[in-house]
PDB file of C-alpha atoms in Angstrom:
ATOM      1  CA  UNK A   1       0.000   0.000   0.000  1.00 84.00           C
ATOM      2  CA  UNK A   2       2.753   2.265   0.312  1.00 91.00           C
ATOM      3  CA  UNK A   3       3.895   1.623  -2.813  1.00 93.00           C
ATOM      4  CA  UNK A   4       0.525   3.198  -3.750  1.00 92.00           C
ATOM      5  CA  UNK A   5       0.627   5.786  -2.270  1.00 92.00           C
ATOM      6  CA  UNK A   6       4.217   7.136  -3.137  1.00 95.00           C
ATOM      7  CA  UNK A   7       3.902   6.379  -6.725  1.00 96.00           C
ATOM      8  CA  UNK A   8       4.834   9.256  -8.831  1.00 97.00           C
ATOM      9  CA  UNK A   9       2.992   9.336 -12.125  1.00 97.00           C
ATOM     10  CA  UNK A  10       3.812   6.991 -14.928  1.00 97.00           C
ATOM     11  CA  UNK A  11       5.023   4.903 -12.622  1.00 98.00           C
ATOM     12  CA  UNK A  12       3.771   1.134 -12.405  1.00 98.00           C
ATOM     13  CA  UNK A  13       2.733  -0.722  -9.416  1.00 98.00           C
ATOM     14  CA  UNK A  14       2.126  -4.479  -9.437  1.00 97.00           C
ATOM     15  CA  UNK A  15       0.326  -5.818  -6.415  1.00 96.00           C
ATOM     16  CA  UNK A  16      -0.429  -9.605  -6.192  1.00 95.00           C
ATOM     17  CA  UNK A  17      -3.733 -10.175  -3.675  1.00 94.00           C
ATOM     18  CA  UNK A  18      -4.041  -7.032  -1.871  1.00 93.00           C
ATOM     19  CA  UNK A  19      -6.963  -8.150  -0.214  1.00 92.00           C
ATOM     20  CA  UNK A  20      -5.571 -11.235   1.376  1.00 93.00           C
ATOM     21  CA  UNK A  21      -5.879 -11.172   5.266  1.00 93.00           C
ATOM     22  CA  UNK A  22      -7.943  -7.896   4.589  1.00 94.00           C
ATOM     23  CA  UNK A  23     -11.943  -7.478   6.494  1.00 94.00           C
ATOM     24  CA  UNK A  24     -14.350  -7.162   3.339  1.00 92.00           C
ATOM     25  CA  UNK A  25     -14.410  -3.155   4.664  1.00 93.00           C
ATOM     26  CA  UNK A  26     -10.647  -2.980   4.099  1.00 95.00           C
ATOM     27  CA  UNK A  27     -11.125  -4.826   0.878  1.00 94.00           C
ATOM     28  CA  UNK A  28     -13.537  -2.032   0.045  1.00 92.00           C
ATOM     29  CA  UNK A  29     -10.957   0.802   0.901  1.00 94.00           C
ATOM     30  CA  UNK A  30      -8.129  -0.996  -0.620  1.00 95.00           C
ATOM     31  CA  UNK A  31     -10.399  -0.223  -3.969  1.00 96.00           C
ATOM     32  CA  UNK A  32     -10.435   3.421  -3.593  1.00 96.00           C
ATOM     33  CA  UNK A  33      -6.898   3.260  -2.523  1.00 96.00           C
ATOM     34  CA  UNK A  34      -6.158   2.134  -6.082  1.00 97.00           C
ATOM     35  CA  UNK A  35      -8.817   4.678  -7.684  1.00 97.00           C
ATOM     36  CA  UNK A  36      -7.118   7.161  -6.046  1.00 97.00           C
ATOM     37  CA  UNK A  37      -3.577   5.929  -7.066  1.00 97.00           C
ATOM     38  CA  UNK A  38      -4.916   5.624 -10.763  1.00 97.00           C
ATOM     39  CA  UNK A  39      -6.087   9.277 -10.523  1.00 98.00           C
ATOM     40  CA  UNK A  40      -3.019  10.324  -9.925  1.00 97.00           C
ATOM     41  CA  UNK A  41      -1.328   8.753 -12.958  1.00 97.00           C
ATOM     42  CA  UNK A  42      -0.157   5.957 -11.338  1.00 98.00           C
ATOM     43  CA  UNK A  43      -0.045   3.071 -13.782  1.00 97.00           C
ATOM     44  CA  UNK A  44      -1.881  -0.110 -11.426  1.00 97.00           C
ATOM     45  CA  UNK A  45      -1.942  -4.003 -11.886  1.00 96.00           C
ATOM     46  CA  UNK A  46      -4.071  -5.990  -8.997  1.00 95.00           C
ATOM     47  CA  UNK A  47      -4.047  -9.700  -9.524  1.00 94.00           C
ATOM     48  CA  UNK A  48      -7.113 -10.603  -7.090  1.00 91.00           C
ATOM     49  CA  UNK A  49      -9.692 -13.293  -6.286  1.00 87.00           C
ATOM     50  CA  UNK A  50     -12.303 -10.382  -4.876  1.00 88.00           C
ATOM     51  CA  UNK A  51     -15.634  -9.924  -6.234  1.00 85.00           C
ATOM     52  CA  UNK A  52     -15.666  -7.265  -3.687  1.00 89.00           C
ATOM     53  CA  UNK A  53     -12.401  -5.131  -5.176  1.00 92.00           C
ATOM     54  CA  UNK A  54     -13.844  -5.616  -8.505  1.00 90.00           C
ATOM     55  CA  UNK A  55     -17.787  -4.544  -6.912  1.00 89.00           C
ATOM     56  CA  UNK A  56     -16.235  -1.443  -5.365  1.00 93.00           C
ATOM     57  CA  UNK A  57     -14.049  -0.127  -8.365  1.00 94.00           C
ATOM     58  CA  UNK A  58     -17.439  -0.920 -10.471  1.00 92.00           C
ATOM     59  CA  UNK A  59     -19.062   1.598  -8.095  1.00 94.00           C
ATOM     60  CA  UNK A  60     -16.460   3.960  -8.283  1.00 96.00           C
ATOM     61  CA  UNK A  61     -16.762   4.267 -11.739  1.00 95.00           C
ATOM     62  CA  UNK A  62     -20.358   4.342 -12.006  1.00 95.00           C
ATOM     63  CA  UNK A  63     -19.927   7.399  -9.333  1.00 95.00           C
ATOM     64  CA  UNK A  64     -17.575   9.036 -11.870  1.00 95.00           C
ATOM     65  CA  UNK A  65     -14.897   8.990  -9.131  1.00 96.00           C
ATOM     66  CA  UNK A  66     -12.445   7.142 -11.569  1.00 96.00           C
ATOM     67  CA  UNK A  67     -13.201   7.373 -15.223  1.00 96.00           C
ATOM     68  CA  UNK A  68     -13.795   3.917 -16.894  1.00 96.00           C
ATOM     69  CA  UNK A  69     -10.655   4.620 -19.662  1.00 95.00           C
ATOM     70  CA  UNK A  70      -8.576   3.931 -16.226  1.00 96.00           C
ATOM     71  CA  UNK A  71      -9.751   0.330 -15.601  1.00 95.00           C
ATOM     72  CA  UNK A  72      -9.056  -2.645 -17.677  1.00 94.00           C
ATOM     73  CA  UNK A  73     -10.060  -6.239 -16.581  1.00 91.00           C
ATOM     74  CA  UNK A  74      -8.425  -9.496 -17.777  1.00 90.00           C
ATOM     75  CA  UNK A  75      -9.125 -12.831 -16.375  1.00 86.00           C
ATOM     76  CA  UNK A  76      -6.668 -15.663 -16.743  1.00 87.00           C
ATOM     77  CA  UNK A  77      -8.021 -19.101 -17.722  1.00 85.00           C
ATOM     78  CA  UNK A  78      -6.551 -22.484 -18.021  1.00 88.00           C
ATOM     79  CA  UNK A  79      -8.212 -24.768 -20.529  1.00 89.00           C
ATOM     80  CA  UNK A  80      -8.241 -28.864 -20.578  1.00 92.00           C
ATOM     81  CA  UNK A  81      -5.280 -28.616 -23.054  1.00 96.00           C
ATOM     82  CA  UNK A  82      -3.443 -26.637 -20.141  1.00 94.00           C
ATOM     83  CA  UNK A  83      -3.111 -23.231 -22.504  1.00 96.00           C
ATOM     84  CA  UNK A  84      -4.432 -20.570 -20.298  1.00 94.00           C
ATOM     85  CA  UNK A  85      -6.336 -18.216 -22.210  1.00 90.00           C
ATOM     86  CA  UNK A  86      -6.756 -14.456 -21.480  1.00 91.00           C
ATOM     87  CA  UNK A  87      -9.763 -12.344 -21.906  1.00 87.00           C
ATOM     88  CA  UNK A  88     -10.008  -9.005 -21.364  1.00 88.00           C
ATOM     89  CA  UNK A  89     -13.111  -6.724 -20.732  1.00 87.00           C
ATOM     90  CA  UNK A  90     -13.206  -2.475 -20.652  1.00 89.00           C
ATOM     91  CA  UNK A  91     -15.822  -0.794 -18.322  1.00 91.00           C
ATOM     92  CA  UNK A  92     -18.468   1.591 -19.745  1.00 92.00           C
ATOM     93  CA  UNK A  93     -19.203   4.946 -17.790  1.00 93.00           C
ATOM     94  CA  UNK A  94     -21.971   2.880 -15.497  1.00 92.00           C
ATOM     95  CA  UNK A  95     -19.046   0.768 -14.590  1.00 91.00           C
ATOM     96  CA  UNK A  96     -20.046  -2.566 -16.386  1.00 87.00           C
ATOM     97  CA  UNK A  97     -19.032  -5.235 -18.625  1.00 83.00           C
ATOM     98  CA  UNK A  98     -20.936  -7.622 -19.911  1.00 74.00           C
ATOM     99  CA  UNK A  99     -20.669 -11.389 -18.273  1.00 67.00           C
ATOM    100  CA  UNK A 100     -18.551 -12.441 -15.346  1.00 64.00           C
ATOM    101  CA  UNK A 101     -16.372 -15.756 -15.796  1.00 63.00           C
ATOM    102  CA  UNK A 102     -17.807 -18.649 -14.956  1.00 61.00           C
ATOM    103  CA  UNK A 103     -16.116 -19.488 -11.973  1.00 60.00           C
ATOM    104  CA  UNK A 104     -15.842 -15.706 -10.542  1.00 61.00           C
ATOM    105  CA  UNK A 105     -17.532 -14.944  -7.774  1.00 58.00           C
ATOM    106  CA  UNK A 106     -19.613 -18.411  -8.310  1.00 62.00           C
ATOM    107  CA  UNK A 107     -18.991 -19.983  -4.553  1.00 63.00           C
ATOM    108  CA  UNK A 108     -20.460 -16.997  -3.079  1.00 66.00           C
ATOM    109  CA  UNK A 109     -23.361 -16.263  -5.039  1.00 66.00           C
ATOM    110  CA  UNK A 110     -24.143 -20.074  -4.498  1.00 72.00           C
ATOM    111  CA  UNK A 111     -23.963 -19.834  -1.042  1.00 73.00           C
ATOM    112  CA  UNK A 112     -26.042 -17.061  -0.559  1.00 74.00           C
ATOM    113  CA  UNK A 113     -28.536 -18.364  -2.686  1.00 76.00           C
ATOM    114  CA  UNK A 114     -28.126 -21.995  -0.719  1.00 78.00           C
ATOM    115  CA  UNK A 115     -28.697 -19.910   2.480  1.00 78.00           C
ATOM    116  CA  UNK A 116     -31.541 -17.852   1.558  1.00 82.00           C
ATOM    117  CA  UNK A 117     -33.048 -21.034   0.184  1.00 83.00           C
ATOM    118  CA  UNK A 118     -32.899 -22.818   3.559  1.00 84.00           C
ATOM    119  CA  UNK A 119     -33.689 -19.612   5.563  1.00 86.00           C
ATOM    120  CA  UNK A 120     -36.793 -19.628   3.392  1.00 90.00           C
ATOM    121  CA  UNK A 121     -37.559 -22.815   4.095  1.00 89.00           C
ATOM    122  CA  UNK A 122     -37.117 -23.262   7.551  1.00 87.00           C
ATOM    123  CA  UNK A 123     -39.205 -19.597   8.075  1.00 90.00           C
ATOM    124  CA  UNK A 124     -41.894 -20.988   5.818  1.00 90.00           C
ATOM    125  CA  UNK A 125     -42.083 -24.535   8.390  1.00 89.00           C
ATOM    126  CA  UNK A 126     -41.921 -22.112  11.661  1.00 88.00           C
ATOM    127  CA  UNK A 127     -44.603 -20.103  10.586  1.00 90.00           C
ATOM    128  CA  UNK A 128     -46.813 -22.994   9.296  1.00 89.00           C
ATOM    129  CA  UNK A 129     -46.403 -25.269  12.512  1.00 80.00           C
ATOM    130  CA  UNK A 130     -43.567 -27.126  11.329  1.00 65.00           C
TER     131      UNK A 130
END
């Protein structure tokens, strides 16, 4: 992070998980700790596994607090054949960009939906006399 926030312009900063270890709030700062690095000319590469870094820079964007020509998204994926294959995706000024990868951001959005299922359900019995 200090890195970040020494960084003269043009410079380039390569951070590798900056969320590990970090409270989803933190991760959530940690995103406009880039923003505001990228504002400043700073040239930044994240490698992360967080829906939530990626959520939060979304939002920045879409509240025109980093402009979308800033961001650039690539995921890295490793076929059957074992030839990982890149693709890349740009932002719009609302801060999307069209489908997530498959696996990105899959566990959680299955376990939410597992939980609200079974919250459901067992709400539904309890109020029914079950």
């Amino acid at each position: 992070l200090v890195a970040l926030l020494v960084a003269e312009p043009g410079q380039l900063v390569y951070l590798e998980q900056p969320e590990l270890h970090l409270h989803p709030r933190a991760q959530a700062a940690l995103a406009d700790i880039l923003a505001d690095a990228a504002n400043r000319g700073v040239r930044v590469v994240a490698e992360t596994h967080s829906d939530l870094l990626l959520r939060r820079i979304q939002s920045l964007v879409a509240e025109d607090k980093i402009s979308h020509d800033k961001v650039k998204l690539h995921w890295f994926t490793r076929g059957e054949d074992g030839i990982t294959k890149v693709d890349s995706a740009d932002l719009d000024d609302a801060g999307t960009f069209g489908d997530w990868p498959e696996d990105f951001g899959d566990v959680d959005l299955k376990e939410e939906s597992r939980y609200l299922d079974a919250a459901e359900s067992r709400l539904w019995k309890r109020s029914h006399g079950g």
